[in-house]
C-alpha cells in the first residue's frame, strides 16, 4: 500500500466521514427545532412579530461573536474539542431555555402562566395593540423573558459558531 492509502489517509477520511455524519445529524435536529423558534417566541414568550424579528436580527451578531470566540478557543484547545464543547453548550442552553420558560421552574411566577397564549390567527385591534405594548397581566415576567431571549441568542450563537471550524477541519482532512 502506497502513501495515498496509508493509515494517515484512512484516518483523514474517517475524520471527514465523522464530521459529515455529525453535520447531517445536526441539520436533521435543527430542522425539527429551529423552524419552531419564532412560534415559541411569539406564543410562549408573547413577543410581538416585530420583537421576534428583532431577536432574529441580533442572532447573526451572536453567531459572529461566538465564531471569533470559537476560533480563539480552538487555537489553544484544538478544533475538535472546541467544536464538541460549543455544540454541548448549545444543547445545554436549549434545555436552559425550556427551564427558563417553564411555569413550574423557580424563575416562574405562578400568577403569570405562559401556556395560555392567545391565538395568533386573529389580528389585534389598534387599541389591543397599544395595550399590549404597555404590558398586560398575562405577559411573562421581564426576568424570565429576558433570560429566555438571552439563552436563545447564546444557544444560536454557540450552535452555529462551529461552522468555520468544521469547514477548516474538513478541508485539512481531505488531500488536494
GROMACS .gro file of C-alpha atoms in nm:
model
  176
    1UNK     CA    1   0.000   0.000   0.000
    2UNK     CA    2   0.140   0.339  -0.100
    3UNK     CA    3   0.139   0.666   0.086
    4UNK     CA    4  -0.204   0.752  -0.057
    5UNK     CA    5  -0.363   0.452   0.113
    6UNK     CA    6  -0.168   0.457   0.439
    7UNK     CA    7  -0.305   0.485   0.790
    8UNK     CA    8  -0.288   0.865   0.788
    9UNK     CA    9  -0.501   0.885   0.473
   10UNK     CA   10  -0.757   0.644   0.621
   11UNK     CA   11  -0.761   0.843   0.944
   12UNK     CA   12  -0.820   1.167   0.749
   13UNK     CA   13  -1.108   1.011   0.558
   14UNK     CA   14  -1.253   0.870   0.880
   15UNK     CA   15  -1.237   1.215   1.040
   16UNK     CA   16  -1.406   1.366   0.734
   17UNK     CA   17  -1.677   1.098   0.739
   18UNK     CA   18  -1.746   1.150   1.111
   19UNK     CA   19  -1.761   1.526   1.055
   20UNK     CA   20  -2.005   1.494   0.765
   21UNK     CA   21  -2.225   1.250   0.960
   22UNK     CA   22  -2.233   1.480   1.264
   23UNK     CA   23  -2.325   1.776   1.042
   24UNK     CA   24  -2.608   1.576   0.883
   25UNK     CA   25  -2.740   1.474   1.226
   26UNK     CA   26  -2.718   1.835   1.342
   27UNK     CA   27  -2.909   1.950   1.033
   28UNK     CA   28  -3.184   1.696   1.099
   29UNK     CA   29  -3.209   1.803   1.462
   30UNK     CA   30  -3.210   2.171   1.371
   31UNK     CA   31  -3.480   2.107   1.113
   32UNK     CA   32  -3.702   1.975   1.390
   33UNK     CA   33  -3.644   2.266   1.629
   34UNK     CA   34  -3.521   2.582   1.460
   35UNK     CA   35  -3.832   2.627   1.247
   36UNK     CA   36  -4.046   2.649   1.561
   37UNK     CA   37  -3.843   2.912   1.749
   38UNK     CA   38  -4.037   3.209   1.604
   39UNK     CA   39  -4.362   3.042   1.706
   40UNK     CA   40  -4.219   2.967   2.050
   41UNK     CA   41  -4.107   3.327   2.095
   42UNK     CA   42  -4.443   3.460   1.979
   43UNK     CA   43  -4.675   3.222   2.164
   44UNK     CA   44  -4.488   3.122   2.478
   45UNK     CA   45  -4.285   3.439   2.534
   46UNK     CA   46  -4.557   3.664   2.392
   47UNK     CA   47  -4.321   3.866   2.175
   48UNK     CA   48  -4.477   4.072   1.900
   49UNK     CA   49  -4.376   3.987   1.542
   50UNK     CA   50  -4.153   4.297   1.536
   51UNK     CA   51  -3.975   4.186   1.854
   52UNK     CA   52  -3.934   3.831   1.721
   53UNK     CA   53  -3.768   3.978   1.412
   54UNK     CA   54  -3.550   4.199   1.631
   55UNK     CA   55  -3.431   3.888   1.813
   56UNK     CA   56  -3.356   3.722   1.480
   57UNK     CA   57  -3.176   4.039   1.370
   58UNK     CA   58  -2.946   4.005   1.673
   59UNK     CA   59  -2.875   3.637   1.601
   60UNK     CA   60  -2.607   3.694   1.332
   61UNK     CA   61  -2.425   3.924   1.574
   62UNK     CA   62  -2.430   3.647   1.836
   63UNK     CA   63  -2.304   3.397   1.577
   64UNK     CA   64  -2.020   3.632   1.472
   65UNK     CA   65  -1.909   3.691   1.830
   66UNK     CA   66  -1.932   3.320   1.909
   67UNK     CA   67  -1.737   3.229   1.596
   68UNK     CA   68  -1.449   3.458   1.688
   69UNK     CA   69  -1.457   3.317   2.042
   70UNK     CA   70  -1.455   2.964   1.899
   71UNK     CA   71  -1.156   3.038   1.677
   72UNK     CA   72  -0.958   3.172   1.973
   73UNK     CA   73  -1.057   2.875   2.186
   74UNK     CA   74  -0.966   2.631   1.906
   75UNK     CA   75  -0.619   2.784   1.881
   76UNK     CA   76  -0.546   2.675   2.236
   77UNK     CA   77  -0.768   2.369   2.288
   78UNK     CA   78  -0.789   2.227   1.937
   79UNK     CA   79  -1.067   2.227   1.679
   80UNK     CA   80  -1.242   1.902   1.768
   81UNK     CA   81  -1.263   1.961   2.146
   82UNK     CA   82  -1.378   2.318   2.082
   83UNK     CA   83  -1.648   2.204   1.841
   84UNK     CA   84  -1.768   1.938   2.085
   85UNK     CA   85  -1.774   2.185   2.375
   86UNK     CA   86  -1.961   2.452   2.178
   87UNK     CA   87  -2.219   2.202   2.049
   88UNK     CA   88  -2.269   2.063   2.400
   89UNK     CA   89  -2.308   2.415   2.537
   90UNK     CA   90  -2.569   2.487   2.268
   91UNK     CA   91  -2.766   2.177   2.371
   92UNK     CA   92  -2.747   2.273   2.738
   93UNK     CA   93  -2.866   2.624   2.658
   94UNK     CA   94  -3.163   2.477   2.470
   95UNK     CA   95  -3.255   2.284   2.785
   96UNK     CA   96  -3.198   2.605   2.982
   97UNK     CA   97  -3.448   2.784   2.757
   98UNK     CA   98  -3.706   2.523   2.846
   99UNK     CA   99  -3.649   2.565   3.218
  100UNK     CA  100  -3.642   2.944   3.192
  101UNK     CA  101  -3.986   2.946   3.028
  102UNK     CA  102  -4.132   2.653   3.226
  103UNK     CA  103  -4.404   2.772   3.460
  104UNK     CA  104  -4.300   2.523   3.729
  105UNK     CA  105  -3.938   2.639   3.740
  106UNK     CA  106  -3.809   2.857   4.026
  107UNK     CA  107  -3.790   3.151   3.783
  108UNK     CA  108  -4.161   3.128   3.709
  109UNK     CA  109  -4.424   3.350   3.858
  110UNK     CA  110  -4.734   3.137   3.919
  111UNK     CA  111  -4.963   3.437   3.860
  112UNK     CA  112  -4.840   3.469   3.500
  113UNK     CA  113  -4.867   3.138   3.310
  114UNK     CA  114  -4.704   3.118   2.969
  115UNK     CA  115  -4.911   2.826   2.841
  116UNK     CA  116  -5.232   3.027   2.790
  117UNK     CA  117  -5.110   3.215   2.484
  118UNK     CA  118  -5.370   3.388   2.268
  119UNK     CA  119  -5.436   3.269   1.917
  120UNK     CA  120  -5.212   3.424   1.654
  121UNK     CA  121  -5.481   3.387   1.387
  122UNK     CA  122  -5.680   3.689   1.496
  123UNK     CA  123  -5.545   4.034   1.417
  124UNK     CA  124  -5.537   4.258   1.724
  125UNK     CA  125  -5.721   4.585   1.709
  126UNK     CA  126  -5.521   4.906   1.739
  127UNK     CA  127  -5.647   4.953   2.096
  128UNK     CA  128  -5.539   4.600   2.189
  129UNK     CA  129  -5.203   4.654   2.020
  130UNK     CA  130  -5.148   4.969   2.225
  131UNK     CA  131  -5.241   4.787   2.543
  132UNK     CA  132  -5.002   4.501   2.465
  133UNK     CA  133  -4.711   4.743   2.438
  134UNK     CA  134  -4.782   4.867   2.786
  135UNK     CA  135  -4.786   4.511   2.919
  136UNK     CA  136  -5.073   4.302   3.047
  137UNK     CA  137  -5.111   4.073   3.345
  138UNK     CA  138  -5.067   3.770   3.117
  139UNK     CA  139  -4.728   3.884   2.984
  140UNK     CA  140  -4.432   3.680   3.106
  141UNK     CA  141  -4.222   3.830   3.384
  142UNK     CA  142  -3.944   4.054   3.245
  143UNK     CA  143  -3.670   3.844   3.406
  144UNK     CA  144  -3.799   3.523   3.250
  145UNK     CA  145  -3.848   3.686   2.913
  146UNK     CA  146  -3.502   3.846   2.914
  147UNK     CA  147  -3.342   3.521   3.029
  148UNK     CA  148  -3.520   3.317   2.762
  149UNK     CA  149  -3.421   3.559   2.483
  150UNK     CA  150  -3.060   3.576   2.610
  151UNK     CA  151  -3.041   3.196   2.623
  152UNK     CA  152  -3.188   3.177   2.272
  153UNK     CA  153  -2.923   3.415   2.137
  154UNK     CA  154  -2.641   3.235   2.320
  155UNK     CA  155  -2.768   2.896   2.201
  156UNK     CA  156  -2.798   3.013   1.842
  157UNK     CA  157  -2.458   3.175   1.852
  158UNK     CA  158  -2.276   2.879   2.003
  159UNK     CA  159  -2.455   2.613   1.800
  160UNK     CA  160  -2.379   2.789   1.472
  161UNK     CA  161  -2.030   2.912   1.558
  162UNK     CA  162  -1.869   2.578   1.475
  163UNK     CA  163  -1.931   2.606   1.101
  164UNK     CA  164  -1.596   2.777   1.024
  165UNK     CA  165  -1.412   2.526   1.245
  166UNK     CA  166  -1.593   2.237   1.081
  167UNK     CA  167  -1.513   2.364   0.732
  168UNK     CA  168  -1.146   2.416   0.818
  169UNK     CA  169  -1.122   2.069   0.970
  170UNK     CA  170  -1.286   1.913   0.665
  171UNK     CA  171  -1.054   2.098   0.427
  172UNK     CA  172  -0.749   1.990   0.630
  173UNK     CA  173  -0.868   1.628   0.629
  174UNK     CA  174  -0.909   1.598   0.253
  175UNK     CA  175  -0.599   1.600   0.037
  176UNK     CA  176  -0.587   1.849  -0.254
   0.00000   0.00000   0.00000
